mmCIF file of N, CA and C in Angstrom:
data_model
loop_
_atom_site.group_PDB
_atom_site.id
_atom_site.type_symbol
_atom_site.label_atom_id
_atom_site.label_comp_id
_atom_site.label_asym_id
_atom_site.label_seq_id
_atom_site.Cartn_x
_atom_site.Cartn_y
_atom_site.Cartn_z
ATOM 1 N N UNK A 1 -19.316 -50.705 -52.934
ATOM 2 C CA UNK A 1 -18.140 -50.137 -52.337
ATOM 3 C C UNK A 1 -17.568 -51.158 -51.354
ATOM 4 N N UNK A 2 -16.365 -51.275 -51.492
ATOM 5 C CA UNK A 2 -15.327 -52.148 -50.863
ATOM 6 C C UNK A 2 -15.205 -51.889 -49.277
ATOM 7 N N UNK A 3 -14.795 -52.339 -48.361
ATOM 8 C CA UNK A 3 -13.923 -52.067 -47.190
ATOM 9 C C UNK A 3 -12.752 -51.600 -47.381
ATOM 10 N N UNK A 4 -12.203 -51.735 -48.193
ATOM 11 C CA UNK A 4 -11.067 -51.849 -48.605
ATOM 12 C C UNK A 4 -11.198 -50.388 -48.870
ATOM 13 N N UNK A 5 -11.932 -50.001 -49.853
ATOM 14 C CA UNK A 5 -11.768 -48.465 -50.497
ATOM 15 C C UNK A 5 -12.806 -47.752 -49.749
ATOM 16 N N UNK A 6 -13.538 -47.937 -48.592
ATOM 17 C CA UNK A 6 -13.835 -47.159 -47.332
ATOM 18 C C UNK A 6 -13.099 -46.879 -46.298
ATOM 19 N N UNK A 7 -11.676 -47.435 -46.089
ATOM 20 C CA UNK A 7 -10.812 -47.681 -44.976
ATOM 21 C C UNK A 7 -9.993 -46.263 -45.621
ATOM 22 N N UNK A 8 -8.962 -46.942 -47.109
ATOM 23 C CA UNK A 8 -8.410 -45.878 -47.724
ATOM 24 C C UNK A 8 -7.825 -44.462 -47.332
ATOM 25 N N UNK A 9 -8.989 -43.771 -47.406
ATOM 26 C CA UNK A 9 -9.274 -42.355 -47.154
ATOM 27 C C UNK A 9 -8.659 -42.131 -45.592
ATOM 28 N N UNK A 10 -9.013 -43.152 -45.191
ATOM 29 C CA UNK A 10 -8.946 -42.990 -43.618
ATOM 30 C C UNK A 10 -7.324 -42.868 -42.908
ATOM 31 N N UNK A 11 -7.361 -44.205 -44.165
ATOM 32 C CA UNK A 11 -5.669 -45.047 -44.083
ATOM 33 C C UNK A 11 -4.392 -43.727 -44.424
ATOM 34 N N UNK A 12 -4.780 -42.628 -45.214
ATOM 35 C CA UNK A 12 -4.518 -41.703 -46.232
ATOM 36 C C UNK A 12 -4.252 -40.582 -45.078
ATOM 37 N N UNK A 13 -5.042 -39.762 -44.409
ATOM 38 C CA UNK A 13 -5.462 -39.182 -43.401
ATOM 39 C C UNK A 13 -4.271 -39.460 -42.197
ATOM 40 N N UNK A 14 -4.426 -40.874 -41.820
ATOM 41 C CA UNK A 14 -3.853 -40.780 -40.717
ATOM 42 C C UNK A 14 -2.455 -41.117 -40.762
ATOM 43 N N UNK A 15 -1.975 -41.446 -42.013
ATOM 44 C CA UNK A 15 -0.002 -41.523 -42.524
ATOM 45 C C UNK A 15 0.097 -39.945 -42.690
ATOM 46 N N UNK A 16 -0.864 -39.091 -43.204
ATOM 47 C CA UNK A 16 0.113 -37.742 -43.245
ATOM 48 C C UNK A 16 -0.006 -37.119 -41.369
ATOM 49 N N UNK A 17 -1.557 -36.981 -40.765
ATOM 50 C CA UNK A 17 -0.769 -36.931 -39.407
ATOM 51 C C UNK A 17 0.065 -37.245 -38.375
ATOM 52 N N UNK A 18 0.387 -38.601 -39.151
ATOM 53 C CA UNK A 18 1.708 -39.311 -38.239
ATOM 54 C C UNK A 18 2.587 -38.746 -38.723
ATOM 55 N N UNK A 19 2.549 -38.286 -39.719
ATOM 56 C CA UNK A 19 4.199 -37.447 -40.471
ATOM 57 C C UNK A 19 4.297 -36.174 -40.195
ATOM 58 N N UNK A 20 3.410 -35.800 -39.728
ATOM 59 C CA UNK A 20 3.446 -34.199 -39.506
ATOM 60 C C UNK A 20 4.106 -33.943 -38.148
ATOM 61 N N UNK A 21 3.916 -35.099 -37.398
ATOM 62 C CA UNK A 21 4.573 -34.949 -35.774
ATOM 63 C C UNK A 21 3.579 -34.046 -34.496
ATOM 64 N N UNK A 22 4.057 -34.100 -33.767
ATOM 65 C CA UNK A 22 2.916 -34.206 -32.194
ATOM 66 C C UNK A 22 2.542 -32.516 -32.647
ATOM 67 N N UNK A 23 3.301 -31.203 -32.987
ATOM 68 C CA UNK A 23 2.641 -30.338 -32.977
ATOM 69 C C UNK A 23 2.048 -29.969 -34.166
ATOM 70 N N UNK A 24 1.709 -30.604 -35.415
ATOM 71 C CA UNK A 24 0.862 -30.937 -36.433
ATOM 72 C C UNK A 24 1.783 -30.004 -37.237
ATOM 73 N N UNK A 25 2.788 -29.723 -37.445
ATOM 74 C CA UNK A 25 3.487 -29.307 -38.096
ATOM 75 C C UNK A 25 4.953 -30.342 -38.800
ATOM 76 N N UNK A 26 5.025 -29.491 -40.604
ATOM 77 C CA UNK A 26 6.190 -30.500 -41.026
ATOM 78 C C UNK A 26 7.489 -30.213 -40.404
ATOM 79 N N UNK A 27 7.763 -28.564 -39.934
ATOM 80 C CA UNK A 27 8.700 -27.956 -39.965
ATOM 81 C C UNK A 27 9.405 -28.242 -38.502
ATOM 82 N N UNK A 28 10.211 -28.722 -38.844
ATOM 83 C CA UNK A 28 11.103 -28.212 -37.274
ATOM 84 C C UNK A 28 11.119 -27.503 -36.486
ATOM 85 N N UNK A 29 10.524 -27.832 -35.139
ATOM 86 C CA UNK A 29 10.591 -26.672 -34.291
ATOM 87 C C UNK A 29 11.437 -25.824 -33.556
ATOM 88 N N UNK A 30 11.574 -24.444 -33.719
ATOM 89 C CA UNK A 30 12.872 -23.681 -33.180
ATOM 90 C C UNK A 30 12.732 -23.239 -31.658
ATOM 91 N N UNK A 31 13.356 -23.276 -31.313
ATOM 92 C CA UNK A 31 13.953 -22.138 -29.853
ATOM 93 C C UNK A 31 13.794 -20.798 -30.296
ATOM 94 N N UNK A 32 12.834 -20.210 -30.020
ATOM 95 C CA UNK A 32 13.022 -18.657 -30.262
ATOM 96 C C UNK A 32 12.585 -17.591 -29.108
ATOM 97 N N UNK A 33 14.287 -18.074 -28.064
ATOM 98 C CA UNK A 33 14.018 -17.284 -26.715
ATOM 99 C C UNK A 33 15.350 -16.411 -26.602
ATOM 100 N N UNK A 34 16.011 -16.401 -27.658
ATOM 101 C CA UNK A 34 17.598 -15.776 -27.925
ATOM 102 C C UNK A 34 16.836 -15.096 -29.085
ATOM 103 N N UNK A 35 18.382 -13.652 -28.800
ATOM 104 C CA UNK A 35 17.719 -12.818 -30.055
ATOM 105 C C UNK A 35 18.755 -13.139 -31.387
ATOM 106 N N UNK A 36 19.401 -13.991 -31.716
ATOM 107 C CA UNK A 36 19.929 -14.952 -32.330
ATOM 108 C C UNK A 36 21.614 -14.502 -32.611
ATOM 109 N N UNK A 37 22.099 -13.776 -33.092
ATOM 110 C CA UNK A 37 23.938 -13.497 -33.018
ATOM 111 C C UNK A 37 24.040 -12.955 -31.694
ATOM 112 N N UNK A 38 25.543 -12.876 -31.500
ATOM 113 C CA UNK A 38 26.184 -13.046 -30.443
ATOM 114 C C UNK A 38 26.152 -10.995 -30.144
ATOM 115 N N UNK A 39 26.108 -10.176 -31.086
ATOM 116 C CA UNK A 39 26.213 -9.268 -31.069
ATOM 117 C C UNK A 39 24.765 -8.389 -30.888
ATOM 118 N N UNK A 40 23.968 -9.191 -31.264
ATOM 119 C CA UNK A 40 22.687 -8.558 -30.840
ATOM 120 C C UNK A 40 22.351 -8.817 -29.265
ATOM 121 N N UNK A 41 22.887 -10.230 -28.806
ATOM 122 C CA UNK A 41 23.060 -9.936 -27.151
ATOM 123 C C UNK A 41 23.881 -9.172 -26.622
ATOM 124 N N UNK A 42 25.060 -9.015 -27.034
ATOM 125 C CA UNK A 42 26.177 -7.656 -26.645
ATOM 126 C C UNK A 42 25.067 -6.285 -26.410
ATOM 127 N N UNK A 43 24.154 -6.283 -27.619
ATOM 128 C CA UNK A 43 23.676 -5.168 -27.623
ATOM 129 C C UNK A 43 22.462 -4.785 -26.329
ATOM 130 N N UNK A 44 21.975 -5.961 -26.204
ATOM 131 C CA UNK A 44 20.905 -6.389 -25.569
ATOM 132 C C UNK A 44 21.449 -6.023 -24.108
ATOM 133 N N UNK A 45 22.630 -6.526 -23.527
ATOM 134 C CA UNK A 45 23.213 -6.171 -22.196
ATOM 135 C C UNK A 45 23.325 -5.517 -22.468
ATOM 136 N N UNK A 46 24.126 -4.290 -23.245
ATOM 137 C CA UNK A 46 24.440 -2.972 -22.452
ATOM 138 C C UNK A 46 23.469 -1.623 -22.395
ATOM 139 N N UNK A 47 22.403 -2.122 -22.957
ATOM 140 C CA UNK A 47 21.099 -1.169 -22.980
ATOM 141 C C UNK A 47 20.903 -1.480 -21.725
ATOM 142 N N UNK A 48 20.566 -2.627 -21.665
ATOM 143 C CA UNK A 48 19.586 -3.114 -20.251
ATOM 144 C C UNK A 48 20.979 -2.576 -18.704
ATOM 145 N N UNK A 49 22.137 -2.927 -19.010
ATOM 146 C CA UNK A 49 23.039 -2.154 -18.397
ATOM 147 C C UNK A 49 23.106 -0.822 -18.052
ATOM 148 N N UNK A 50 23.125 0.183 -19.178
ATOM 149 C CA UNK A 50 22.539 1.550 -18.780
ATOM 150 C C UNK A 50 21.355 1.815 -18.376
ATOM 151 N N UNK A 51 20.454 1.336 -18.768
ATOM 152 C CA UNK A 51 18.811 1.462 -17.895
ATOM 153 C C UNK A 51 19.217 1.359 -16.380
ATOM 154 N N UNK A 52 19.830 -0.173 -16.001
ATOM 155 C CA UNK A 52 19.610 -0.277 -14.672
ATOM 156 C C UNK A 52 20.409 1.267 -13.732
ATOM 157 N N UNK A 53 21.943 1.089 -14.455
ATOM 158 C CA UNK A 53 22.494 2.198 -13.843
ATOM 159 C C UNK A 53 22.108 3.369 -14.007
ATOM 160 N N UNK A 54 21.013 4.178 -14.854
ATOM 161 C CA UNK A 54 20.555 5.087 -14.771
ATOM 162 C C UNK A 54 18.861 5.365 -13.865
ATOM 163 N N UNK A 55 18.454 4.060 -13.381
ATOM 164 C CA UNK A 55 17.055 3.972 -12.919
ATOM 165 C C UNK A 55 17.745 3.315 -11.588
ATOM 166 N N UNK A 56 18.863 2.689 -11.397
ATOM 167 C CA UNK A 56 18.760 2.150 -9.417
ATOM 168 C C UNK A 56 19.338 3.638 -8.595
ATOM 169 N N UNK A 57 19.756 4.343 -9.157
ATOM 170 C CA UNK A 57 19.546 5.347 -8.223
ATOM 171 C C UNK A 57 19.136 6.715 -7.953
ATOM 172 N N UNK A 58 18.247 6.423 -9.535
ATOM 173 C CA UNK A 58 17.233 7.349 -9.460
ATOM 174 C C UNK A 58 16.202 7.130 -8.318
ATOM 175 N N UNK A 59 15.810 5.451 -8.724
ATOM 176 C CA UNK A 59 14.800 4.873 -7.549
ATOM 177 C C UNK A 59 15.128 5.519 -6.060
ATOM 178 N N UNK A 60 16.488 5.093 -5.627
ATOM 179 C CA UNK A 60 17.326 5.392 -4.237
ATOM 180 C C UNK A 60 16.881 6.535 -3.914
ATOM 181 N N UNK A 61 17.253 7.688 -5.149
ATOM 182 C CA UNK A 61 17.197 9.179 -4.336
ATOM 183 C C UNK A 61 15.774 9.565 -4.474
ATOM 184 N N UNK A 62 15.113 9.217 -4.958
ATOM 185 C CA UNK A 62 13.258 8.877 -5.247
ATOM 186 C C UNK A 62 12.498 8.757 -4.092
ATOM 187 N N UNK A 63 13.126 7.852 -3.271
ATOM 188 C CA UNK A 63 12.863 6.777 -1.768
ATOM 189 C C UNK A 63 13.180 7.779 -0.742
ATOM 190 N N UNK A 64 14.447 8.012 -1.067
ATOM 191 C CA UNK A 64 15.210 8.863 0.314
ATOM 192 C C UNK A 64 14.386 10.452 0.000
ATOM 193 N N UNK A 65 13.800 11.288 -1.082
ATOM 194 C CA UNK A 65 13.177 12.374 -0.795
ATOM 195 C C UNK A 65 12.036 11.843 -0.336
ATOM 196 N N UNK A 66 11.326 10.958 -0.403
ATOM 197 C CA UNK A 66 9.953 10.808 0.130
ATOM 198 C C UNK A 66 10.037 10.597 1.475
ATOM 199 N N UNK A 67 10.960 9.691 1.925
ATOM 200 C CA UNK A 67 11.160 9.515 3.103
ATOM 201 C C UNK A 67 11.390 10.271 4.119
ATOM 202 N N UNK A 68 12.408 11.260 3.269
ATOM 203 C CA UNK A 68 12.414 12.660 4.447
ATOM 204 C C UNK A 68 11.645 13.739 4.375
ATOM 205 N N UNK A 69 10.277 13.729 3.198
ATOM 206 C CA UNK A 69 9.357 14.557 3.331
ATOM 207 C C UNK A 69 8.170 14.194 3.432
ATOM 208 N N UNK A 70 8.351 13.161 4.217
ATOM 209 C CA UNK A 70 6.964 12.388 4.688
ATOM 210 C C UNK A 70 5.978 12.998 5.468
ATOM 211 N N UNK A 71 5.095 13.206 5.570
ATOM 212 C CA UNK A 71 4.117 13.693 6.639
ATOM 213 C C UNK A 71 3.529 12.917 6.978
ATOM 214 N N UNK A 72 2.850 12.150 7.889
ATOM 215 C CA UNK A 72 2.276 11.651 8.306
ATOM 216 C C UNK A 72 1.099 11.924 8.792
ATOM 217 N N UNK A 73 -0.136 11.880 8.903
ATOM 218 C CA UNK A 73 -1.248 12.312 9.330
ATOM 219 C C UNK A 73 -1.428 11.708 10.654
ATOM 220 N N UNK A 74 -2.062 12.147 11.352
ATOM 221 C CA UNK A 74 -2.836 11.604 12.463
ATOM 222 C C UNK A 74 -3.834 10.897 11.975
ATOM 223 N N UNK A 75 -4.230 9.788 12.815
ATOM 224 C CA UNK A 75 -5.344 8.810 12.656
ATOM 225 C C UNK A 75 -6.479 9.756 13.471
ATOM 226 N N UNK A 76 -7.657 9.433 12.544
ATOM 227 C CA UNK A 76 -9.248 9.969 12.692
ATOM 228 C C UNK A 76 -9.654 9.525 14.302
ATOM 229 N N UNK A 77 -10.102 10.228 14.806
ATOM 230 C CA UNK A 77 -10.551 9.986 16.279
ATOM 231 C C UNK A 77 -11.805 9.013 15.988
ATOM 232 N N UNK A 78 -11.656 7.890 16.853
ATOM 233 C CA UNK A 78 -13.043 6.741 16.183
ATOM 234 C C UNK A 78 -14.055 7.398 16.847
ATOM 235 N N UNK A 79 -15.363 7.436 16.395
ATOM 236 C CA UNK A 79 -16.339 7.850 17.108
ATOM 237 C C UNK A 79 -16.836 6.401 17.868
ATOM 238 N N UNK A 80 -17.318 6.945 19.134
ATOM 239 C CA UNK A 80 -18.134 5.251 19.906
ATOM 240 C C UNK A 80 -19.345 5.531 19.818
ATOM 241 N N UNK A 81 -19.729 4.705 18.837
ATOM 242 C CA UNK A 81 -20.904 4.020 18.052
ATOM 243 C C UNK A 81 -21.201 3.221 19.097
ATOM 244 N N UNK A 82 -22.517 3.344 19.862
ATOM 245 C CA UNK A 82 -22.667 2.000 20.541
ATOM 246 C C UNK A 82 -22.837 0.681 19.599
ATOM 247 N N UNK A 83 -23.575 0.629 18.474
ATOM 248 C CA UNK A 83 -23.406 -0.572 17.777
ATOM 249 C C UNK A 83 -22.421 -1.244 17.173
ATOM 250 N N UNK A 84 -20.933 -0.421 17.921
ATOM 251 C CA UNK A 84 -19.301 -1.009 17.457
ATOM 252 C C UNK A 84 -18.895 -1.952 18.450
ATOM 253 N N UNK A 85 -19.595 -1.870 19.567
ATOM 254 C CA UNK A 85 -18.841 -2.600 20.911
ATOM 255 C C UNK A 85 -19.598 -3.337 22.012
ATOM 256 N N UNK A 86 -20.859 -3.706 20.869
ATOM 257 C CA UNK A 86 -21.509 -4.875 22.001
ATOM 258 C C UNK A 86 -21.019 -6.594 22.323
ATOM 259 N N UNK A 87 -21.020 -6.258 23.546
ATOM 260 C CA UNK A 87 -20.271 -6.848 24.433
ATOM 261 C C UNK A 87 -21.785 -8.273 25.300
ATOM 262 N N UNK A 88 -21.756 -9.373 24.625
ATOM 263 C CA UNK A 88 -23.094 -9.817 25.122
ATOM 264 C C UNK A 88 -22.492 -10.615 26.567
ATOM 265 N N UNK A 89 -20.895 -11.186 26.230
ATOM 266 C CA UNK A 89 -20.247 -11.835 27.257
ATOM 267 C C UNK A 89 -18.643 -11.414 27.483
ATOM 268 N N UNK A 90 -18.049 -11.243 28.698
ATOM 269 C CA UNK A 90 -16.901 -10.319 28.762
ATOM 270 C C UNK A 90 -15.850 -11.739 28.345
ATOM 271 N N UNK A 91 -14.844 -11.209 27.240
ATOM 272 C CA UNK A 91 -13.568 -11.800 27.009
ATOM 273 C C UNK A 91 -12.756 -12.502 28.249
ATOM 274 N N UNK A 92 -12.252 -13.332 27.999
ATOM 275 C CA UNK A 92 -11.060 -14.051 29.094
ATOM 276 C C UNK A 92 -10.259 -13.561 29.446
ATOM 277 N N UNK A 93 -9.596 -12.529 28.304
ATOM 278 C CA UNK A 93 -8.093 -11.815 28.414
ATOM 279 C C UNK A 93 -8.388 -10.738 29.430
ATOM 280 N N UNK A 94 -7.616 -10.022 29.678
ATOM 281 C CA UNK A 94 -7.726 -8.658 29.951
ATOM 282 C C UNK A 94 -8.320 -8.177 31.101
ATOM 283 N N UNK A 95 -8.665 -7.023 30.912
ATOM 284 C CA UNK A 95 -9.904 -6.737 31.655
ATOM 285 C C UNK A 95 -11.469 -7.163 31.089
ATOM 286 N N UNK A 96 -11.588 -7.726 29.893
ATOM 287 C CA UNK A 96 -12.784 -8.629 29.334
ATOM 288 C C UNK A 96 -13.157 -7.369 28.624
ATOM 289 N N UNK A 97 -13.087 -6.434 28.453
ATOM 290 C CA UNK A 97 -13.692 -4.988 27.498
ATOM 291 C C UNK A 97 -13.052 -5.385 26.304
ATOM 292 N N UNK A 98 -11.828 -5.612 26.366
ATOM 293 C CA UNK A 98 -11.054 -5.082 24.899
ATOM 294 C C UNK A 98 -10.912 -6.523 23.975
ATOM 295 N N UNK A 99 -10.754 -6.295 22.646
ATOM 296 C CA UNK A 99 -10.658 -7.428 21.810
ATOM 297 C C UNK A 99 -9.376 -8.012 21.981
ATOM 298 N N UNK A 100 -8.877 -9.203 20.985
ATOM 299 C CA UNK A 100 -7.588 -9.747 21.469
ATOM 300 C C UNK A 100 -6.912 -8.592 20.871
ATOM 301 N N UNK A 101 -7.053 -8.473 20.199
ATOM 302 C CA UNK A 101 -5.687 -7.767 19.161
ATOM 303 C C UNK A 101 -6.089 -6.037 19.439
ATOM 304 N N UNK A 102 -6.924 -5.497 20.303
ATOM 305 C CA UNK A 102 -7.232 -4.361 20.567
ATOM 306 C C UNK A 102 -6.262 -3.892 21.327
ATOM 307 N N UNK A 103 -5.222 -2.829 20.625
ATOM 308 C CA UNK A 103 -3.957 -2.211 21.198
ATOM 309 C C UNK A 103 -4.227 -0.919 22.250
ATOM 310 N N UNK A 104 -5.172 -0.633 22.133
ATOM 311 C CA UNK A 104 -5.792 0.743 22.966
ATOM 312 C C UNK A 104 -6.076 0.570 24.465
ATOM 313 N N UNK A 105 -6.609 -0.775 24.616
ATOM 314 C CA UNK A 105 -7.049 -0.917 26.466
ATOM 315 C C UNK A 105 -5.635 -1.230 27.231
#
């Protein structure tokens, strides 16, 4: 067996993947991010047109009943856990009891 007719195969191989192009395909690659005639986008806006105008103020009046029938709960009374608030050295700020961001002292 030749070099010649060991190369071949190889030689054979790598002219059709050079022809096939970078995404290993023969075919031309398309754009397919349009829904392709001009009338199927016509169609496309005015669905998506009535959705919005039938859902932005549904949302609105959605918002505004919750809002005015809000209840609010009271926050849980914390219990003092002595193992919540040991204190081995008093803080700089303050009166040295309370944390920085502790809104209560």
């Amino acid at each position: 067996m030749s070099a010649r007719s060991a190369i071949a195969p190889l030689k054979r191989a790598f002219q059709q993947a050079a022809s096939k192009g970078p995404m290993g395909s023969t075919r031309q690659q398309v754009r397919g991010m349009s829904g392709g005639s001009i009338e199927e986008e016509i169609a496309e806006y005015k669905k998506w047109r009535v959705i919005t105008y039938a859902c932005v103020p549904g949302c609105i009046a959605y918002g505004a009943y919750t809002f005015s029938n809000a209840e609010h709960g009271h926050a849980h009374e914390k219990i003092p856990f002595e193992y919540l608030k040991i204190r081995n050295k008093r803080f700089p700020w303050g009166n040295g009891d309370c944390g920085l961001f502790d809104t209560t002292c």
